[in-house]
Short mmCIF file of C-alpha atoms in Angstrom, two decimals:
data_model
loop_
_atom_site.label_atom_id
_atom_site.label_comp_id
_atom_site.label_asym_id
_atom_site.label_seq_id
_atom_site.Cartn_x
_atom_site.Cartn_y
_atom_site.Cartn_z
CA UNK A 1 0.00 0.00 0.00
CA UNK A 2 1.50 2.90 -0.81
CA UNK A 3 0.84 6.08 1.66
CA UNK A 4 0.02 9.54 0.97
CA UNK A 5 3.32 10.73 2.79
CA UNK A 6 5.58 7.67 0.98
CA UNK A 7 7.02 9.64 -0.97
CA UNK A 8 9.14 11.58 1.92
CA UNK A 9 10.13 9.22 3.71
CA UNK A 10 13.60 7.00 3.11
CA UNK A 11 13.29 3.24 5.12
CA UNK A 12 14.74 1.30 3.00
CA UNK A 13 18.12 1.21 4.91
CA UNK A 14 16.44 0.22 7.99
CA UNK A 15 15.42 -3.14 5.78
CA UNK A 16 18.89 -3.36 5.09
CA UNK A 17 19.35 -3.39 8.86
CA UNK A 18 17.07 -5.95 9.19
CA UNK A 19 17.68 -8.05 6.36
CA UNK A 20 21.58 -8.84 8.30
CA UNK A 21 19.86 -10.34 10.75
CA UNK A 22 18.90 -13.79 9.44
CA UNK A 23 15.31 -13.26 10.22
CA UNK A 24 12.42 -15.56 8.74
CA UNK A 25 9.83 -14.18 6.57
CA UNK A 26 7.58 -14.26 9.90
CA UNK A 27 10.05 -12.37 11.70
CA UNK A 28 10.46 -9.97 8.93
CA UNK A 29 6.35 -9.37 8.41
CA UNK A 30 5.82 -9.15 12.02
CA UNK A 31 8.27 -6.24 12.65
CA UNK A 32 7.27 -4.64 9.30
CA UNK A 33 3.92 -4.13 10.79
CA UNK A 34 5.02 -2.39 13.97
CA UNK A 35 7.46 -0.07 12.18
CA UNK A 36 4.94 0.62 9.56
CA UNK A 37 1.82 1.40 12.05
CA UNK A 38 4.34 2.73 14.49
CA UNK A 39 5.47 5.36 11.45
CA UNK A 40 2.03 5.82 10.47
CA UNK A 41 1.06 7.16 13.82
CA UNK A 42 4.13 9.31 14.67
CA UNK A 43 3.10 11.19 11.05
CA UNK A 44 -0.43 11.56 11.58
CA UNK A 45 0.45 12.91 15.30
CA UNK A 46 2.61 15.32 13.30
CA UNK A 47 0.18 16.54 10.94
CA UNK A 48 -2.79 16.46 13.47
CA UNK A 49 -0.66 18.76 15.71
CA UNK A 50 -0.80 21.26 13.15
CA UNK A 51 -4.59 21.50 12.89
CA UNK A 52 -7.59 22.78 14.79
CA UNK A 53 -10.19 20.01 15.90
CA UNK A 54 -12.64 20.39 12.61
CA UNK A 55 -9.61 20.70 10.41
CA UNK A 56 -8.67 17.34 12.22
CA UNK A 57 -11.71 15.97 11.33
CA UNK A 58 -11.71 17.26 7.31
CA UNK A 59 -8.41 15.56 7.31
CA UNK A 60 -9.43 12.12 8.72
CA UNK A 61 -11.89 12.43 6.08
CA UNK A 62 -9.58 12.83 2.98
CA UNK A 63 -7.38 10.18 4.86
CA UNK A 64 -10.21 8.01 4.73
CA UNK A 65 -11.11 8.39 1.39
CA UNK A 66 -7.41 7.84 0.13
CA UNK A 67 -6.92 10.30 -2.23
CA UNK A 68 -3.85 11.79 -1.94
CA UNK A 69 -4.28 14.99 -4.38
CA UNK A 70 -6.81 15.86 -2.21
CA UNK A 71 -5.29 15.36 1.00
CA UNK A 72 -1.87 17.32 0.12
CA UNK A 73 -4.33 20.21 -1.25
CA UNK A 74 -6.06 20.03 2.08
CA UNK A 75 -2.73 20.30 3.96
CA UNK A 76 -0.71 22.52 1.80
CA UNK A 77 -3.51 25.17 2.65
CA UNK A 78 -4.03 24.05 6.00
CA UNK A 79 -0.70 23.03 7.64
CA UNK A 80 1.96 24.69 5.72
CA UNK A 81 5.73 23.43 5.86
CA UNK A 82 4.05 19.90 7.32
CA UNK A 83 6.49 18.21 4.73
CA UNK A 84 9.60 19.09 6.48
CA UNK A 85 7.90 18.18 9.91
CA UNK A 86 6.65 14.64 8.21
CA UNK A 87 10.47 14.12 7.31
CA UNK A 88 11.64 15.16 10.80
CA UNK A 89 9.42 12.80 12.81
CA UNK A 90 10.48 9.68 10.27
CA UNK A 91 13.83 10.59 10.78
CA UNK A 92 13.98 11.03 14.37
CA UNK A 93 11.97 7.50 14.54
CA UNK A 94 14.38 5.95 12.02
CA UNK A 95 17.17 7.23 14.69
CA UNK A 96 16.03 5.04 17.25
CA UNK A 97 14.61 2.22 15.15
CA UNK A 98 18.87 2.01 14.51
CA UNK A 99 19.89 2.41 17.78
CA UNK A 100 17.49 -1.02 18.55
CA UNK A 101 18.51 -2.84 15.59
CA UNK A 102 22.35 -1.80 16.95
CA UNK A 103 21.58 -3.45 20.23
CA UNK A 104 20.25 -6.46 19.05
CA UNK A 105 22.93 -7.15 16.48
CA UNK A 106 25.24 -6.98 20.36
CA UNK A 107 22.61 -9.45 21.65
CA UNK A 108 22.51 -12.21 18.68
CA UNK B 1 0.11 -13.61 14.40
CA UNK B 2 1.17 -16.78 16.65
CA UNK B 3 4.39 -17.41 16.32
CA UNK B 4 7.31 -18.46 18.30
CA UNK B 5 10.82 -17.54 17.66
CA UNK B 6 13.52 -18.77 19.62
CA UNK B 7 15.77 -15.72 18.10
CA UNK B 8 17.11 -13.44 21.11
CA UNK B 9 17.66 -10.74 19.01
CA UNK B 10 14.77 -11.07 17.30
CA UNK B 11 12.97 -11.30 20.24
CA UNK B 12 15.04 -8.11 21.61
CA UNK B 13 13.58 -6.36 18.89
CA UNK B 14 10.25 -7.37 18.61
CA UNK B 15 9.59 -6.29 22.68
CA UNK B 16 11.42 -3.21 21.94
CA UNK B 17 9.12 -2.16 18.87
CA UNK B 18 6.05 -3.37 20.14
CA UNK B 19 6.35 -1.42 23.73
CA UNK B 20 7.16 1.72 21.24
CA UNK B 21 3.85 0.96 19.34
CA UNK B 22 1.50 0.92 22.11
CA UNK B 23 3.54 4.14 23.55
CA UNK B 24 3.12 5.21 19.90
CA UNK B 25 -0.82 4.48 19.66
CA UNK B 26 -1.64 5.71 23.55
CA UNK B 27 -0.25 9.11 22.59
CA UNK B 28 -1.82 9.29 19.37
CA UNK B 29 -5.40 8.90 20.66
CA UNK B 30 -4.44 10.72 23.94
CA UNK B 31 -4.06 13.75 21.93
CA UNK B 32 -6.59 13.70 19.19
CA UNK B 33 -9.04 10.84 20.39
CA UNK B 34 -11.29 13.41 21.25
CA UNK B 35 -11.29 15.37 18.20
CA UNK B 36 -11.44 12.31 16.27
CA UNK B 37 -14.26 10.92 17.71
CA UNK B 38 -16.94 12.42 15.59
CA UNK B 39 -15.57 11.20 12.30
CA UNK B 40 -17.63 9.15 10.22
CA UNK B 41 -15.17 7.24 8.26
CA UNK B 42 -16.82 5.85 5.38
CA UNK B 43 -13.93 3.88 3.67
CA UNK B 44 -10.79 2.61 5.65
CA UNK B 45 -7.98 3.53 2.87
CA UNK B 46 -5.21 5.73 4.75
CA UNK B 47 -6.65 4.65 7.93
CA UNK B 48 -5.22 0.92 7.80
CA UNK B 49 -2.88 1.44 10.52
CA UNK B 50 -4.73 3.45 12.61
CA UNK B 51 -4.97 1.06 15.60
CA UNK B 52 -7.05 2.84 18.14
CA UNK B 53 -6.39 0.93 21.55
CA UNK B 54 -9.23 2.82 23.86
CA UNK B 55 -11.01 5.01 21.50
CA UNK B 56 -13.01 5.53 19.48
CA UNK B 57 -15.84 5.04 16.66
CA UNK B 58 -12.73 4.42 14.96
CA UNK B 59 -12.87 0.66 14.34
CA UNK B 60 -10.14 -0.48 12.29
CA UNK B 61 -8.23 -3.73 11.81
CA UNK B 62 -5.42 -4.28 13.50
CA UNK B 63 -2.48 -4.22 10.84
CA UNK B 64 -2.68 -4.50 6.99
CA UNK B 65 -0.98 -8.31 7.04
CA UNK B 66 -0.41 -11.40 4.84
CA UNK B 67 -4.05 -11.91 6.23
CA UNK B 68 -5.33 -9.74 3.67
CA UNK B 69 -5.00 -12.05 1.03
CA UNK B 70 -7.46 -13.79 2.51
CA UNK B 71 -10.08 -10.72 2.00
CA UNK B 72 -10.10 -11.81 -1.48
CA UNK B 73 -10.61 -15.40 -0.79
CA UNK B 74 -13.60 -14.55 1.39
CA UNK B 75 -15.76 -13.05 -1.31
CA UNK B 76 -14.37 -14.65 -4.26
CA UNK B 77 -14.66 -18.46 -3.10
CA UNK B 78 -18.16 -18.73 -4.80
CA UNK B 79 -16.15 -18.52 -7.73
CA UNK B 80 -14.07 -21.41 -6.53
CA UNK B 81 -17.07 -23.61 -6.57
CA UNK B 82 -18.34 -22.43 -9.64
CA UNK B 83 -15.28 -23.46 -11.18
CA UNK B 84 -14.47 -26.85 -10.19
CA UNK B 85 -17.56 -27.57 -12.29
CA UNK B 86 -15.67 -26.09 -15.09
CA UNK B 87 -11.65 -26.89 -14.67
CA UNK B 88 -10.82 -29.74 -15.54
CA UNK B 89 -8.81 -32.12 -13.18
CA UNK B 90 -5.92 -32.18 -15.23
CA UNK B 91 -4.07 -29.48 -15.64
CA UNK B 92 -4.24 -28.98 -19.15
CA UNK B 93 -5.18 -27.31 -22.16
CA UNK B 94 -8.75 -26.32 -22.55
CA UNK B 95 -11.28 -27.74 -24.95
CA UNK B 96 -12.78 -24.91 -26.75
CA UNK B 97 -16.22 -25.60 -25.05
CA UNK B 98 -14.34 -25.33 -21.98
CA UNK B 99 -12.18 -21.64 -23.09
CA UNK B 100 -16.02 -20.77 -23.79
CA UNK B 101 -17.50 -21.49 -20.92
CA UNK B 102 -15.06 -20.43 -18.60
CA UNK B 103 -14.22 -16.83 -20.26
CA UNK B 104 -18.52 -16.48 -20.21
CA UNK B 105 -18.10 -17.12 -16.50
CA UNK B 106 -15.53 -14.95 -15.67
CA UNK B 107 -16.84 -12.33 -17.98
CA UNK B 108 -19.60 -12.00 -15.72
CA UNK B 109 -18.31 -12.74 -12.51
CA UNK B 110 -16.05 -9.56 -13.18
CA UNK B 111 -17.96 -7.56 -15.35
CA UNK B 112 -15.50 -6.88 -17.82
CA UNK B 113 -14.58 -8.94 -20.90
CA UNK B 114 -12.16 -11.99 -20.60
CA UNK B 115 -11.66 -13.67 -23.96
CA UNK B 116 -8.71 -16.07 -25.19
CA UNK B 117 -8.35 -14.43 -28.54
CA UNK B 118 -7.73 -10.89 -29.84
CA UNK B 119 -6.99 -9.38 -32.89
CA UNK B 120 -6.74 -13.50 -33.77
CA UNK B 121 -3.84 -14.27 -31.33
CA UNK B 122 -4.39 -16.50 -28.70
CA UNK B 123 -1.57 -18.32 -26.55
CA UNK B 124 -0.92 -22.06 -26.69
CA UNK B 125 -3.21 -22.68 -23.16
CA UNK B 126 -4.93 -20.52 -20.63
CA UNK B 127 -4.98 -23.28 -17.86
CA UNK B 128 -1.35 -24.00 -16.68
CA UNK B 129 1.22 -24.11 -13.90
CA UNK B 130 1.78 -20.89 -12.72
CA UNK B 131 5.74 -20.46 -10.54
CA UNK B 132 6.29 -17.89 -8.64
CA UNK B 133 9.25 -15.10 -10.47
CA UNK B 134 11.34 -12.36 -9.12
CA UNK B 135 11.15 -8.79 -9.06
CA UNK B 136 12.31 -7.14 -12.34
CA UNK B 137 14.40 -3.92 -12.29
CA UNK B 138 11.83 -0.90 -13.17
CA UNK B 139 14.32 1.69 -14.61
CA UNK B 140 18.13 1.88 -14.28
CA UNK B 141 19.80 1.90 -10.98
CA UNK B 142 16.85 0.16 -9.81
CA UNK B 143 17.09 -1.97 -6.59
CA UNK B 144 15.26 -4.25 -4.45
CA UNK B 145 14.58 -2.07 -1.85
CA UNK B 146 12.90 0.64 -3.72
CA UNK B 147 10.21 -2.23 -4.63
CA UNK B 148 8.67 -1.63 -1.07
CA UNK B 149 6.52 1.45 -0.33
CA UNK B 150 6.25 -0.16 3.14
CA UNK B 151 7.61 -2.08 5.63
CA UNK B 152 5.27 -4.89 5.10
CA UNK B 153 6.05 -4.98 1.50
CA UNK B 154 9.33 -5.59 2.78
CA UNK B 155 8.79 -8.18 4.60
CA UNK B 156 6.43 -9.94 2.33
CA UNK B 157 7.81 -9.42 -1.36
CA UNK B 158 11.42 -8.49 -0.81
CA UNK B 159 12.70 -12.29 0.06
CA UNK B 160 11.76 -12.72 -3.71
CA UNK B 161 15.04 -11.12 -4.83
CA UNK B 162 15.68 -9.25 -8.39
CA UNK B 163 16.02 -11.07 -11.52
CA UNK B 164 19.65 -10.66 -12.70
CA UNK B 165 18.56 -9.63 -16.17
CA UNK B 166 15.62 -7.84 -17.88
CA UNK B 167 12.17 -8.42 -18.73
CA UNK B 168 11.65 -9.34 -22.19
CA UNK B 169 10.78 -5.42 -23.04
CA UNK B 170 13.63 -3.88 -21.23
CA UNK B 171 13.16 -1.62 -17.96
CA UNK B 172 9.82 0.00 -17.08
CA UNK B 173 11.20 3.30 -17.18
CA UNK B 174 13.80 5.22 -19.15
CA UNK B 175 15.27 6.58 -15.78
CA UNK B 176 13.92 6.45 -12.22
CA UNK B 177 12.48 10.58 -13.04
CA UNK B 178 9.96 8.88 -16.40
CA UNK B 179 9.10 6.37 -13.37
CA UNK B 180 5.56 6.69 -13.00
CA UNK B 181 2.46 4.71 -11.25
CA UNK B 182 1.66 3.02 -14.83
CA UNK B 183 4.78 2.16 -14.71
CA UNK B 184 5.18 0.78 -11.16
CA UNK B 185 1.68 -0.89 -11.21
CA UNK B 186 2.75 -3.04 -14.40
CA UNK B 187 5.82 -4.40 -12.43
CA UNK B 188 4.48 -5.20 -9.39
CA UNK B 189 1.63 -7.13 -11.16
CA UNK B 190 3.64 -9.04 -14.22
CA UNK B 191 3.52 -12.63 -15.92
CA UNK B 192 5.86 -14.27 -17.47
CA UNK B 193 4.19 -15.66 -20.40
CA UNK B 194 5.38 -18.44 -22.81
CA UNK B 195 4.30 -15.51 -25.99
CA UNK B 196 6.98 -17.80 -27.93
CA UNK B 197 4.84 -21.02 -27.86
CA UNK B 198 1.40 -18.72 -29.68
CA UNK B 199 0.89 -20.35 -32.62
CA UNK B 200 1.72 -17.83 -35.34
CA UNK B 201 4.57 -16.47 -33.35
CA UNK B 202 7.58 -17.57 -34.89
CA UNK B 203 5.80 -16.01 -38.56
CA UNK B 204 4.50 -12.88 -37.06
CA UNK B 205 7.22 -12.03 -34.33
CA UNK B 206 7.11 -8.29 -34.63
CA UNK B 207 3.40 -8.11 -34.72
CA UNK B 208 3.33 -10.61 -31.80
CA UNK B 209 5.91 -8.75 -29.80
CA UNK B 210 4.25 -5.67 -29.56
CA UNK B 211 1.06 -7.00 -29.25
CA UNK B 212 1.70 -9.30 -26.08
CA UNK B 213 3.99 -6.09 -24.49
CA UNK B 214 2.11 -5.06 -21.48
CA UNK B 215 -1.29 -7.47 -22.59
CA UNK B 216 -4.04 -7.07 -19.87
CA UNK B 217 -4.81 -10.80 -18.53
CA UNK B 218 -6.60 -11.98 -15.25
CA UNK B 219 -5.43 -14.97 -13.65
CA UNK B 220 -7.17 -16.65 -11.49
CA UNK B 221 -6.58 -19.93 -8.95
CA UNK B 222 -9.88 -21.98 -9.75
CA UNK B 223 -9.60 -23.64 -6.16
CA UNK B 224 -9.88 -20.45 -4.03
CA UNK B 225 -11.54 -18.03 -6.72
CA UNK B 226 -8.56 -15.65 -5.98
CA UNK B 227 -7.98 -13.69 -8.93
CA UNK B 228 -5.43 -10.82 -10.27
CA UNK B 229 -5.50 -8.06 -13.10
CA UNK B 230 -1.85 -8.16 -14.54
CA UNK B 231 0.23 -7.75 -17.63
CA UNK B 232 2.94 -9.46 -19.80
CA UNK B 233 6.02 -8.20 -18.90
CA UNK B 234 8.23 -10.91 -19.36
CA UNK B 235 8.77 -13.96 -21.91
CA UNK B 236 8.98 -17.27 -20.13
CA UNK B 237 9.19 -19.90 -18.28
CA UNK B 238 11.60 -22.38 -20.46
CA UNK B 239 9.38 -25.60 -21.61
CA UNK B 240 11.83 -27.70 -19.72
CA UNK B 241 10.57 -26.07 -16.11
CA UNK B 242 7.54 -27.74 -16.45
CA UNK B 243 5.74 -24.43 -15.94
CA UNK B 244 3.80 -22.66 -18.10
CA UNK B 245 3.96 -18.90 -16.87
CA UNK B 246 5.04 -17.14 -14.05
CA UNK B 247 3.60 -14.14 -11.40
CA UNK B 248 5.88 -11.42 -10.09
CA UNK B 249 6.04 -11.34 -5.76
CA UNK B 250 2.31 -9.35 -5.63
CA UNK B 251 0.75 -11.47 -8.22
CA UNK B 252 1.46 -14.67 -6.37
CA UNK B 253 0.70 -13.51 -3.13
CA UNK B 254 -2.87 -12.24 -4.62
CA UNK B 255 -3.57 -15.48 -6.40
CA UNK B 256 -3.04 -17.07 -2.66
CA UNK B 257 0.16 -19.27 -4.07
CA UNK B 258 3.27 -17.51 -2.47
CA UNK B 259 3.87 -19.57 0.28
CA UNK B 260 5.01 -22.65 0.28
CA UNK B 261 6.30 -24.31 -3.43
CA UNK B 262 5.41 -21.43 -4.80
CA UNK B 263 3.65 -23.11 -7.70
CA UNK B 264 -0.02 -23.83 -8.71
CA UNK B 265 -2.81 -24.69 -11.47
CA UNK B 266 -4.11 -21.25 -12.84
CA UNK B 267 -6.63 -19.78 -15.76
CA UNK B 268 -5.07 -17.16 -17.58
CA UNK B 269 -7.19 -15.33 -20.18
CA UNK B 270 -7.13 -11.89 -22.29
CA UNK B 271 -8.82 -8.87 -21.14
CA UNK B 272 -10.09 -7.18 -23.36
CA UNK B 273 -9.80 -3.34 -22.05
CA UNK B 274 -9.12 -1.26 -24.93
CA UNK B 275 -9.79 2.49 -22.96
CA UNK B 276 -7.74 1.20 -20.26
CA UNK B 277 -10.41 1.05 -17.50
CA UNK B 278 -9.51 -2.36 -15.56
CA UNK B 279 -7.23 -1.78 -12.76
CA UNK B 280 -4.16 -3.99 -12.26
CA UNK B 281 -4.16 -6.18 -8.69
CA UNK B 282 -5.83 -7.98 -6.80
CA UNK B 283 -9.53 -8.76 -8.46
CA UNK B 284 -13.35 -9.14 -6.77
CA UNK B 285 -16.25 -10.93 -7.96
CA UNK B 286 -18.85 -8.72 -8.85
CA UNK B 287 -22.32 -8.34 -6.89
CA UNK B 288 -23.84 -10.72 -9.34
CA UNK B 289 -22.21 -13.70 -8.42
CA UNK B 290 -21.75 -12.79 -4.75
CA UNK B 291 -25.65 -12.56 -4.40
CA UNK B 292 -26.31 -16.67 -5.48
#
């Protein structure tokens, strides 16, 4: 599935982390899920910081109807320089997603 | 899931990242639960991951997971038993009462028009053994890990590898800047089709090349009804693999075959889509059959 905010956001060298660490396929799928609902929410905490409680609201609602046009015309007008604040949070999470991959690769 | 690992690190990790989630999540709808609350959501889409842990009217599945392969099978397995009336046990080639038969049935089932002939080409067969292939490179430069727009395509398509070479009509994309959706869509949903075993192909191979380049089929796996929109992007497999086509990572996975040997009977037929309109992916049953 590819996200409205995909295209900011760099992971893939966290799967090269990962992928080092001899892990199954289950392994593999069940972390993906954390990191990718874990990213999810630390975006949409970004962006819904930036908004008032109807414009919260209007954006769940272009969220939920997946159209991604609509939802970066709803936040370029509403939340302006949220790009740069999307690629902060990932970053910052990415940070410590390394830091936990680092300590495991001590552990194994 | 239910799994056990007996992996330290792995373990390490997966403690680690799932404490982080729920610290993740409890924040989330500590700080905009309320706000939220009100929202009729009509359609899940964006809101996959949204895991609400104490509010709200906000119900959404947990994770987007190799489960949802199984959303397909749900609604499409009245196809399934439809068509063990109609495959035969053998896997194959059709008789033409069969190709008939079968292409009215899934015509209908799908509401748009699957046929085993165009323009007077057909292929050699349209019920087969289907293996599972490797990603192709898109555009130059291309790697594995740009395949995945998420984590859990990651984890679920990127043990598949890249194929060393090509597909039989070169990359996707000129350069990764002409890489567009069309573009991505057709990779991530490809067959490997034997286009060199079409009768007529050896004395029309010009015509036939461009006409199989990016062809529209739907596949289907008669024993769970799962079915999948894709195109010919590749040439292949060899006769001596005792296969008859192949589905990229996505295709496999959607036709419920990617665990496992990674092999299985399909139908593969035309669609014909001239304006474009069909979607590639993952495929439904219509309301018509999902009403018997």
């Amino acid at each position: 599935m590819n996200y409205f905010y995909s295209h900011l956001i760099e992971i893939d060298s966290v799967f090269e982390q990962l992928d080092k660490m001899g892990l199954s396929n289950e392994e593999k799928l069940h972390l993906g899920q954390l990191l990718d609902s874990s990213l999810h929410h630390t975006i949409l905490d970004a962006i819904l910081s930036e908004l008032s409680d109807s414009d919260k609201r209007a954006f769940m609602q272009h969220l939920s109807e997946g159209k991604h046009d609509q939802i970066w015309k709803f936040l370029n007008e509403k939340a302006i320089g949220v790009e740069d604040k999307i690629k902060k949070v990932a970053k910052d999470l990415k940070q410590e997603l390394y830091e936990d991959i680092r300590e495991a690769h001590k552990i194994k | 899931m239910q799994f056990i690992s007996q992996k330290p690190h792995f373990e390490y990790l997966r403690k680690k990242w799932t404490s982080r989630h729920k610290a993740t999540q409890d924040k989330f709808w500590e700080k905009h639960g309320g706000a939220l609350k009100q929202v009729a959501i009509g359609s899940l889409g964006g809101l996959m991951l949204l895991t609400p842990t104490k509010l709200p009217t906000v119900q959404t599945p947990l994770f987007a997971s190799r489960d949802d392969v199984l959303k397909g099978y749900d609604k499409n397995v009245l196809l399934a038993q439809s068509l063990s009336e109609k495959v035969p046990q053998d896997v194959a080639p059709l008789e033409k009462q069969q190709e008939n038969d079968l292409t009215d049935t899934l015509s209908k089932d799908f509401g748009f028009k699957v046929t085993a002939q165009i323009n007077s080409i057909r292929l050699s067969r349209n019920y087969g053994l289907i293996g599972g292939e490797q990603h192709l490179a898109r555009y130059p430069g291309d790697t594995l890990y740009d395949h995945a727009d998420t984590s859990v395509d990651w984890a679920k398509y990127g043990s598949s590898g890249m194929a060393p070479g090509l597909g039989a009509w070169g990359y996707f994309a000129t350069s990764k800047n002409q890489f567009d959706e069309t573009a991505k869509q057709r990779e991530k949903y490809y067959l490997a089709i034997q286009t060199f075993l079409a009768p007529g192909f050896a004395e029309n191979v010009a015509e036939y090349r461009d006409f199989f380049k990016f062809r529209k089929m739907l596949v289907v796996n008669p024993h769970t009804g799962q079915a999948v929109v894709a195109v010919i992007a590749d040439a292949g497999p060899a006769e001596f693999t005792g296969k008859h086509l192949g589905g990229s990572p996505e295709v496999m996975d959607g036709l419920g075959l990617a665990d496992g040997p990674r092999k299985g009977a399909v139908l593969y037929f035309f669609i014909d889509d001239p304006k474009n309109q069909v979607p590639l992916g993952p495929v439904k049953v219509t309301a018509r059959l999902a009403q018997l």
